[in-house]
Short mmCIF file of C-alpha atoms in Angstrom, two decimals:
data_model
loop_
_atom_site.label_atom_id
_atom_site.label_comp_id
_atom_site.label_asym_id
_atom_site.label_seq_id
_atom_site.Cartn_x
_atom_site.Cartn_y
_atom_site.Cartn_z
CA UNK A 280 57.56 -84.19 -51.28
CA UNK A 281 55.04 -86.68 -52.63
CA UNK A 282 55.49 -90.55 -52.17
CA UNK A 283 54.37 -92.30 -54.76
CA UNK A 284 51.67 -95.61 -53.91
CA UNK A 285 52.07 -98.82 -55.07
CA UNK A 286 49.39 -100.46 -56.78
CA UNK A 287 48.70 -103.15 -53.77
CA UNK A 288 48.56 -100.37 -51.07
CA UNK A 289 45.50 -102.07 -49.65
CA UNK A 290 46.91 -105.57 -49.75
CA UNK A 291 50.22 -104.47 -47.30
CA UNK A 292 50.03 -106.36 -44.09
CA UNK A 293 52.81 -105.72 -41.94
CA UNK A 294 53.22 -108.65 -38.74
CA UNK A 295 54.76 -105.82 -36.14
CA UNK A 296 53.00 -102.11 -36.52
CA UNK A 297 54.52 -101.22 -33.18
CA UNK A 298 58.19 -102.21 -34.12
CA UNK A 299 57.64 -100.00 -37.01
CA UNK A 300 55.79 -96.98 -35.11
CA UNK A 301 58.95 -96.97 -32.88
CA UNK A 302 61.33 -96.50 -35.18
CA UNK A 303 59.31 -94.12 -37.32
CA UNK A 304 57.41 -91.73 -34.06
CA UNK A 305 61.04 -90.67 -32.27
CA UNK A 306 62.07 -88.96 -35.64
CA UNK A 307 58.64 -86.86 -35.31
CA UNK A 308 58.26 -86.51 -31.58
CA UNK A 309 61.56 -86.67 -29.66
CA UNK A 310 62.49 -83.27 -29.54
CA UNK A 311 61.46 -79.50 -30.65
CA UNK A 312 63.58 -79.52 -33.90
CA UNK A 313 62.58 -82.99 -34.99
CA UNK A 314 59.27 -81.96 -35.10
CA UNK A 315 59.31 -79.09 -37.05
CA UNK A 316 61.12 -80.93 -39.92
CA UNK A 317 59.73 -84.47 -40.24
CA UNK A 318 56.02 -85.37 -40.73
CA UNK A 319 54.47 -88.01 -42.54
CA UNK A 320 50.75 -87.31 -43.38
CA UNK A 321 47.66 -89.53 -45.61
CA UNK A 322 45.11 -88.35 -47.26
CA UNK A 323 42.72 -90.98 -48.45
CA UNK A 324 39.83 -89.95 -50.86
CA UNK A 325 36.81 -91.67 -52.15
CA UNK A 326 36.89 -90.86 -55.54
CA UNK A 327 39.03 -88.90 -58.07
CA UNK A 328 41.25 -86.14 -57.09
CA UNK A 329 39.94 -84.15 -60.22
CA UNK A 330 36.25 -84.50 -60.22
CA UNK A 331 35.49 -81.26 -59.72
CA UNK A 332 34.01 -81.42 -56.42
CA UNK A 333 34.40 -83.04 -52.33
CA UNK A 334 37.85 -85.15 -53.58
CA UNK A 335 38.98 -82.57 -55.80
CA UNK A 336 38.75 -79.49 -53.02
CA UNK A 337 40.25 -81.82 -50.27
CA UNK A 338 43.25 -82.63 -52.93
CA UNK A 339 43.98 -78.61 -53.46
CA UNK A 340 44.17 -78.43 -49.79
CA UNK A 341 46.61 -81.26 -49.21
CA UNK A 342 48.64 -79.60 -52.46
CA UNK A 343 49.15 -76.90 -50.02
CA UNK A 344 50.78 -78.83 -47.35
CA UNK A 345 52.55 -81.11 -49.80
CA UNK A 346 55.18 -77.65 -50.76
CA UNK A 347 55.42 -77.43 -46.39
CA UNK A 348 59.11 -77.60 -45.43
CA UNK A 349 59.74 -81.40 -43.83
CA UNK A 350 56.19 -82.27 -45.09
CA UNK A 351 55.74 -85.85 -46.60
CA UNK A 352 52.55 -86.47 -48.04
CA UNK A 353 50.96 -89.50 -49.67
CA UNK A 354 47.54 -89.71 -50.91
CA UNK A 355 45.62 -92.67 -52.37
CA UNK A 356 41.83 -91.35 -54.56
CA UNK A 357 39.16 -94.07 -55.36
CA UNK A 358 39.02 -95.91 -52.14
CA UNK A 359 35.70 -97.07 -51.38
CA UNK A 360 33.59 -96.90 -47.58
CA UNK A 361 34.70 -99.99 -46.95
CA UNK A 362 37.03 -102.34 -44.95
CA UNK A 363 39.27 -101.11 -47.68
CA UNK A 364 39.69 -97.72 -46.08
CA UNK A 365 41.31 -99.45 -43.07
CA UNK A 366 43.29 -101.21 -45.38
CA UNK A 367 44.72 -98.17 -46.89
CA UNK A 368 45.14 -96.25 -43.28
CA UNK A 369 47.08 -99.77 -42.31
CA UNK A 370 49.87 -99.55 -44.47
CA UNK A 371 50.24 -95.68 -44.61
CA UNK A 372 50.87 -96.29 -40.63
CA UNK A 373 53.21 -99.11 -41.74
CA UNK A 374 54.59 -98.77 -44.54
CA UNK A 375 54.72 -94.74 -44.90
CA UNK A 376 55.31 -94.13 -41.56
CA UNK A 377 52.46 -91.25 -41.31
CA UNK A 378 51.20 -89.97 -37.59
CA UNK A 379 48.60 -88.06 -38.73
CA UNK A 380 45.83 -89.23 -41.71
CA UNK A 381 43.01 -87.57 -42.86
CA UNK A 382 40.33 -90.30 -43.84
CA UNK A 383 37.86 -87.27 -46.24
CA UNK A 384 35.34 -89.70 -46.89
CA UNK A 385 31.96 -88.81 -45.00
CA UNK A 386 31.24 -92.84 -44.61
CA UNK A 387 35.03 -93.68 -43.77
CA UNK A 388 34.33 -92.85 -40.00
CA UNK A 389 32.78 -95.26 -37.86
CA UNK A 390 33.45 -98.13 -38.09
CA UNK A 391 36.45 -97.68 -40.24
CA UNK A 392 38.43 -94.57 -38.87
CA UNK A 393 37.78 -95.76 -35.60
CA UNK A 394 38.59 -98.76 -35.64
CA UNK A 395 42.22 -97.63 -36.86
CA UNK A 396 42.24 -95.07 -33.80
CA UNK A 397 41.44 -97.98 -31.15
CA UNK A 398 44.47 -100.32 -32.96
CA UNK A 399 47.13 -97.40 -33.59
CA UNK A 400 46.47 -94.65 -30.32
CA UNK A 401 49.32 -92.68 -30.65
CA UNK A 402 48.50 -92.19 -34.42
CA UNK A 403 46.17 -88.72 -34.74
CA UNK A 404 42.93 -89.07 -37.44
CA UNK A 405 41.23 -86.21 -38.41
CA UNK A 406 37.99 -86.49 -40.37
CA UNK A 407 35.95 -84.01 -42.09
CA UNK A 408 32.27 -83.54 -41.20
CA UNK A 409 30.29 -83.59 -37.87
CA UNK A 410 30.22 -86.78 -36.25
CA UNK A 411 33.09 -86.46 -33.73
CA UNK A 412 31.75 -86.68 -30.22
CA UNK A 413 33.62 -85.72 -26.82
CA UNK A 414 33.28 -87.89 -24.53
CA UNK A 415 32.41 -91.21 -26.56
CA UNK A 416 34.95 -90.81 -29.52
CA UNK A 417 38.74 -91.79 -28.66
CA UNK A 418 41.40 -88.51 -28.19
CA UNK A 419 43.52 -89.21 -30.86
CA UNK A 420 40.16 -88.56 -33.33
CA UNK A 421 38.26 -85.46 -34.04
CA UNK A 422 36.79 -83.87 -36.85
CA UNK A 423 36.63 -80.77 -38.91
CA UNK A 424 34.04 -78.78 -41.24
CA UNK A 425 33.25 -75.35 -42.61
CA UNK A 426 30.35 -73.31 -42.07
CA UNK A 427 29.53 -73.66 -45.87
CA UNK A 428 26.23 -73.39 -45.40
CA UNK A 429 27.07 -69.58 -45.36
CA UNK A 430 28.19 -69.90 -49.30
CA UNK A 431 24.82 -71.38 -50.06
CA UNK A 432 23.22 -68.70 -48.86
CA UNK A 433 25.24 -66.21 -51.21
CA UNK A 434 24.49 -68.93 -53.97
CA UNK A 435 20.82 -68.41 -53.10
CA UNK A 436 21.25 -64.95 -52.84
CA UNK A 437 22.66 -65.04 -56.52
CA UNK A 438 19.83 -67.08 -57.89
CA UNK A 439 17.06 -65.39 -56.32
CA UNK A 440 18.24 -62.05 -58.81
CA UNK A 441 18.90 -64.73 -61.97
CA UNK A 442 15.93 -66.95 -61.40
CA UNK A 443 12.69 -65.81 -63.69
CA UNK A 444 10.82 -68.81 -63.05
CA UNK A 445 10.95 -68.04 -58.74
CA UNK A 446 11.43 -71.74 -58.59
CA UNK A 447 15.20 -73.35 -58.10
CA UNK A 448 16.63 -76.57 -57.95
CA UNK A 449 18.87 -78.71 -55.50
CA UNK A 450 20.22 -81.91 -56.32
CA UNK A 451 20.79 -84.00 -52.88
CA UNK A 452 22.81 -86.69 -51.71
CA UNK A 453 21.74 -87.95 -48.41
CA UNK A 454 19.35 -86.02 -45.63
CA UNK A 455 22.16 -85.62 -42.97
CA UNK A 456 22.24 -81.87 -40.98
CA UNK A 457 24.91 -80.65 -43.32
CA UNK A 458 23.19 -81.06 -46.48
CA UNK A 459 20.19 -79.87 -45.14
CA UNK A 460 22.20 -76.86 -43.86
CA UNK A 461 22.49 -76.43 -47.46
CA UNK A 462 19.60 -76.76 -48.82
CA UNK A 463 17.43 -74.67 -46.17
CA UNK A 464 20.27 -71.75 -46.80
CA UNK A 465 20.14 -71.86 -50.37
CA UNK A 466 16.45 -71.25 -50.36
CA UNK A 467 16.74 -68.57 -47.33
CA UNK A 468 19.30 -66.56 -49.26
CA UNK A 469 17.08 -66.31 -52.38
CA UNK A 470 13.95 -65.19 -50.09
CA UNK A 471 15.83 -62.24 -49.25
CA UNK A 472 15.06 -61.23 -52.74
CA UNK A 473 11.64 -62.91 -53.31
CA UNK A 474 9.78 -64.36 -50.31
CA UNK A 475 7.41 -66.57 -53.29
CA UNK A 476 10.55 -68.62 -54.57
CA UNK A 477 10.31 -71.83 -53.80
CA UNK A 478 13.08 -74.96 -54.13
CA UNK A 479 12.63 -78.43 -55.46
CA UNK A 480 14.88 -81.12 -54.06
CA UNK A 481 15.88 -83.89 -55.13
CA UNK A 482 17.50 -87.21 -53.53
CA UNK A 483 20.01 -89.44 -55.12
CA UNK A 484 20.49 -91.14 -52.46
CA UNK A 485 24.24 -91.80 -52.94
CA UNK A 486 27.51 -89.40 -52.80
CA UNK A 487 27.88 -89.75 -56.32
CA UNK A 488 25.71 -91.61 -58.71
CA UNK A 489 26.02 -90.00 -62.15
CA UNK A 490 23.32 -91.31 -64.00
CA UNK A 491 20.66 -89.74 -61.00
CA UNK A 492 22.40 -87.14 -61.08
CA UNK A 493 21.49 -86.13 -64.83
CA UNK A 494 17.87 -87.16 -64.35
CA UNK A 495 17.39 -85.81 -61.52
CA UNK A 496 18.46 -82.40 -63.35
CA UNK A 497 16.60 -82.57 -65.93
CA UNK A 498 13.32 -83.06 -64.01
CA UNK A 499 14.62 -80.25 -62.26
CA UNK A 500 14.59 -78.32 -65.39
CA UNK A 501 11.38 -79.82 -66.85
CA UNK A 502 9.62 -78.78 -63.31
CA UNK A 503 11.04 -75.16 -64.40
CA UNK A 504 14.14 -74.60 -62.24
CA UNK A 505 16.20 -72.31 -63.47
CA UNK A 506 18.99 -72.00 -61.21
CA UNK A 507 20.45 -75.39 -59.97
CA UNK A 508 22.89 -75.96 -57.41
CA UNK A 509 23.82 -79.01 -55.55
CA UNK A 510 25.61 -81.35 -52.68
CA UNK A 511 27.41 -84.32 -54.33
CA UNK A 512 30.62 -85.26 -54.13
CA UNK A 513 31.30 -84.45 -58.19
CA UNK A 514 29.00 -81.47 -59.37
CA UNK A 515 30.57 -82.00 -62.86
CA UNK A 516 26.98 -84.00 -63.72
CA UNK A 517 24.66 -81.30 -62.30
CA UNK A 518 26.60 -77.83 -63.50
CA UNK A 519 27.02 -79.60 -67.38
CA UNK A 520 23.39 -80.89 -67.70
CA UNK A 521 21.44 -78.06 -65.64
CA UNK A 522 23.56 -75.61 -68.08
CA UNK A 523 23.15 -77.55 -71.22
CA UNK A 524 18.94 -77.21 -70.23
CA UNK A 525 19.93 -73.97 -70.06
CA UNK A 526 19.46 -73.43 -65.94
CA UNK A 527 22.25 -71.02 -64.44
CA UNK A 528 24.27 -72.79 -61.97
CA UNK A 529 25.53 -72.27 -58.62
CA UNK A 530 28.76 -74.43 -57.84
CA UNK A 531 29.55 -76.17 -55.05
CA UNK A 532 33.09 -77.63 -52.87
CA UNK A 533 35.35 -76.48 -55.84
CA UNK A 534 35.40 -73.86 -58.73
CA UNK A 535 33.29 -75.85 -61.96
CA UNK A 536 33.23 -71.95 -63.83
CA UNK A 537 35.18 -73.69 -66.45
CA UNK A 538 32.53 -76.51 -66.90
CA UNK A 539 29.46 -73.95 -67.81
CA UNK A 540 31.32 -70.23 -67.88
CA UNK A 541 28.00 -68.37 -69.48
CA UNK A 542 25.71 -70.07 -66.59
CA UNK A 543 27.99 -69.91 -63.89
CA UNK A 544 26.86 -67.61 -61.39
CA UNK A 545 29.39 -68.17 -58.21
CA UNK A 546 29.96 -71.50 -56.02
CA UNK A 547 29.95 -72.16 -52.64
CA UNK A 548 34.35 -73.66 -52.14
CA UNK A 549 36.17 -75.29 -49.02
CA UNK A 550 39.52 -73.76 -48.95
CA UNK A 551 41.30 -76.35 -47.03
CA UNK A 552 44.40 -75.61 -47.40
CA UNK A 553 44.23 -72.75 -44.81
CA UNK A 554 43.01 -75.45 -42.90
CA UNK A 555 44.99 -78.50 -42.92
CA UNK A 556 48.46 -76.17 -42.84
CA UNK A 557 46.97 -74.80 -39.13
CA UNK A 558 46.93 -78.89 -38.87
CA UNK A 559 50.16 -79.36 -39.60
CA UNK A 560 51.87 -76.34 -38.49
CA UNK A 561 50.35 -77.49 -35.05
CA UNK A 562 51.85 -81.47 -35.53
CA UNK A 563 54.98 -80.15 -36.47
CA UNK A 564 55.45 -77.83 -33.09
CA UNK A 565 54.38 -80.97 -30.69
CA UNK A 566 51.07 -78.67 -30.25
CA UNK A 567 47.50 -80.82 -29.25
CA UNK A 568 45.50 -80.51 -32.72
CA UNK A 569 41.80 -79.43 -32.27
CA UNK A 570 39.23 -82.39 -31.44
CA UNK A 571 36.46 -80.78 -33.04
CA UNK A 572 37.50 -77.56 -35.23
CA UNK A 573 34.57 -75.54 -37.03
CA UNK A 574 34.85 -72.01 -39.10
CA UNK A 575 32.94 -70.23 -41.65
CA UNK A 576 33.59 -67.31 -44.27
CA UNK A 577 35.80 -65.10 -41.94
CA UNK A 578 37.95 -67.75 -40.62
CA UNK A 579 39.42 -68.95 -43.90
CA UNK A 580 37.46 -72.12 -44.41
CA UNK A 581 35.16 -70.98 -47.08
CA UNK A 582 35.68 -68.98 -50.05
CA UNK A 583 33.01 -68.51 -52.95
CA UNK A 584 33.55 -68.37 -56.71
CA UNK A 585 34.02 -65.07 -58.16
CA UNK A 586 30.60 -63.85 -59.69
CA UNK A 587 29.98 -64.79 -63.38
CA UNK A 588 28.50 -62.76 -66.10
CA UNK A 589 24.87 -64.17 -65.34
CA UNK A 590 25.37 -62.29 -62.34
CA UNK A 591 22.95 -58.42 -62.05
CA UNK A 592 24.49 -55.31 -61.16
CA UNK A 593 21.61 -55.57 -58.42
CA UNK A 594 23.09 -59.04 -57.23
CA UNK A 595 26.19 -58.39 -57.56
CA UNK A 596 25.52 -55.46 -54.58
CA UNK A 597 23.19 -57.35 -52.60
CA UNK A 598 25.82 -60.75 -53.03
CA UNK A 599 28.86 -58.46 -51.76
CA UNK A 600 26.92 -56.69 -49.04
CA UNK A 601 25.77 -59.73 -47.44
CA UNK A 602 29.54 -61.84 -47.97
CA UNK A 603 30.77 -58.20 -46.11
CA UNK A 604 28.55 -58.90 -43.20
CA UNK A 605 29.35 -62.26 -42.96
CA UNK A 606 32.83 -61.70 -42.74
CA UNK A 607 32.63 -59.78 -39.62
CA UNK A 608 31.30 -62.74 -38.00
CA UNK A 609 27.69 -63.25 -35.67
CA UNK A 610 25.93 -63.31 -39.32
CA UNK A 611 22.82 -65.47 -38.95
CA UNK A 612 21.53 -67.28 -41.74
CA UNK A 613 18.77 -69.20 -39.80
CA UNK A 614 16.72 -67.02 -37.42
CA UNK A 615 13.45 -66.70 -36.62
CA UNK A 616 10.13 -66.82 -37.01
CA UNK A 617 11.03 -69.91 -39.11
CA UNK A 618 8.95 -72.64 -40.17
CA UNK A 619 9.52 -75.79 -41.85
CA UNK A 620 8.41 -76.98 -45.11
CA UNK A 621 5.42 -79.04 -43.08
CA UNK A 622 4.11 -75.72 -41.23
CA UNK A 623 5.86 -76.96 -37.70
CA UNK A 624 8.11 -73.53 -36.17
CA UNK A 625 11.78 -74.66 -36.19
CA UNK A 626 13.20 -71.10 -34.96
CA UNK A 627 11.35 -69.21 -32.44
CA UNK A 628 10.38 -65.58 -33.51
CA UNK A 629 13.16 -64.26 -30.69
CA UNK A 630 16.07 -66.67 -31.56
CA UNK A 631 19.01 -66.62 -34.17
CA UNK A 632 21.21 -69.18 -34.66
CA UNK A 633 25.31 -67.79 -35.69
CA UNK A 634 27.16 -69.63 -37.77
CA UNK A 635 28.35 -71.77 -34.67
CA UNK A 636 25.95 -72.73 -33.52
CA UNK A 637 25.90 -76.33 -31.85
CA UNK A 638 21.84 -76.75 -32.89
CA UNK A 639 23.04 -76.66 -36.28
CA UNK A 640 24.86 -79.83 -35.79
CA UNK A 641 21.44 -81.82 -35.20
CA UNK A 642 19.54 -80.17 -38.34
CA UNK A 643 16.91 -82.09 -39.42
CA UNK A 644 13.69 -80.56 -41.67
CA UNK A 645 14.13 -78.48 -44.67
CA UNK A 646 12.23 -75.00 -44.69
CA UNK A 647 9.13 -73.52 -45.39
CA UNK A 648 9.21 -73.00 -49.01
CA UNK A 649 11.22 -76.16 -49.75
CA UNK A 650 9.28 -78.65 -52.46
CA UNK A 651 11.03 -81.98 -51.42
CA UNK A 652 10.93 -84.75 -48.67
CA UNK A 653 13.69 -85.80 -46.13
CA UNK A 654 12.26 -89.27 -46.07
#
């Protein structure tokens, strides 16, 4: 069941949280059977649920908790990084009654989520991406994220067979380790096919700014990339103007096939609803939930796109192959000897780094062999 949000969500002030977390927290908490049949959980989003991309994959997951028996959901899309984020968290505590919120947003963090954590303590935030920390971060925080690194490096695989040109493109929001996870495994995955191709990136410098977005792919496409992929929050921009220069595309966070279906060779997609039901499942049987929870390919938190018609027989084999091995687990996408795209070793010729590892957390360069700054 689905509450429906009134329009001045971020305006509710209530004078006494804690009379109101009394009342609601016994239904949830005092015994075995309550919790299994009552919890109240918010999901807050930055932009549209259906924009093809971050909001839009986080919104399919929570759809999968929303049909949970004893499940109440509420959701509110378009709220900015911003004191307006607490705002929102504020009255789903109060007004909602929910014990367990998912702030998405990459930026809603610290100080926001934090904040909210330090006023409400018995109320459990989870947020996605990297930036919980044991030790300095409250207990009733933690975060979550997928090894999706390991779908750009199919995606690359898949462009290094399409790609005539040897040189592909990657649109860019902001340097952080994930994104550059990205990039640097898009790139690796096509060198398995040509060690010579090389990738442009580009950064916005924003999560979603539309109008770089298109001119960033279309110098993309004028510097002859053609294959394009991305890391925005809406990939909508990048997958309609990369295939209207006539680029294929490799998706990203959800399925855009429908956007560009003759240039759409696979995508890189969260599948979070295996993810947040583990949450909730958990929360519903009094269980601790995970302070920092991490998986890849084989552990249900990343799924790819099925393989378009751009797609060779030849990549099609080399695509599945590798996606095989990866689902086994161990599979490394960075090992060494690995250099960075200013000559400087980043992996030693002896080490490989799985798909868990904790170094990957603290990624900073891009690769040898990527055309771009992270400046």
């Amino acid at each position: 069941m689905t509450k429906l949000l009134s329009m001045n969500r971020r305006n509710f002030l209530q004078a006494s949280a804690a009379g109101v977390l009394a009342g609601s927290m016994p239904g949830v908490m005092s015994s075995p059977a309550a919790a299994q049949i009552a919890l109240t959980v918010g999901f807050i989003y930055v932009g549209p649920k259906d924009d093809y991309g971050y909001n839009q994959a986080h919104a399919e997951g929570a759809a999968v908790i929303k049909a949970m028996p004893g499940v109440t959901l509420v959701e509110e899309e378009n709220v900015p990084e911003t004191v307006d984020v607490q705002k929102t968290m504020e009255s789903m505590i109060n007004l909602d009654g929910a014990t367990l919120l998912f702030p998405t947003s990459f930026g809603y963090f610290d100080p926001h989520m934090l904040a909210m954590a330090a006023k409400y303590p018995d109320i459990q935030f989870r947020h996605c991406g990297g930036l919980w920390q044991e030790g300095k971060n409250p207990a009733n925080t933690g975060s979550y994220f997928g090894y999706i690194f390991q779908g750009q490096y199919l995606n690359g695989i898949a462009a290094g067979h399409a790609t005539k040109s040897k040189k592909i493109g990657f649109i860019a929001a902001k340097p952080i380790p994930q994104v550059l996870q990205n990039i640097n495994a898009f790139l690796l995955g096509a060198r398995t096919v040509d060690p010579t191709i090389t990738c442009q990136v580009i950064f916005t410098g924003e999560w979603s700014l539309a109008v770089k977005e298109a001119e960033a792919t279309n110098a993309l496409a004028d510097q002859g990339a053609d294959v394009i992929t991305c890391h925005v929050d809406s990939p909508k921009v990048v997958v309609e103007t990369g295939a209207g220069r006539g680029a294929f595309i490799c998706g990203y966070h959800a399925n855009q096939s429908s956007l560009a279906p003759e240039k759409y060779l696979t995508g890189a997609e969260w599948a979070w609803g295996n993810v947040y039901s583990d949450f909730i499942k958990r929360a519903q049987a009094g269980e601790k939930l995970g302070n920092f929870v991490r998986g890849g390919l084989k552990d249900g938190f990343v799924k790819m796109s099925a393989l378009g018609a751009g797609v060779s027989e030849a990549g099609r084999k080399a695509f599945e192959a590798t996606q095989a091995d990866m689902m086994k687990g161990g599979f490394s996408v960075f090992k060494g000897p690995l250099k960075d795209n200013k000559g400087d070793t980043v992996v030693a010729a002896d080490k490989s780094y799985a798909e868990d590892a904790i170094e990957l957390e603290s990624m900073n360069y891009l690769v040898e062999g990527v055309v771009g700054s992270t400046a």
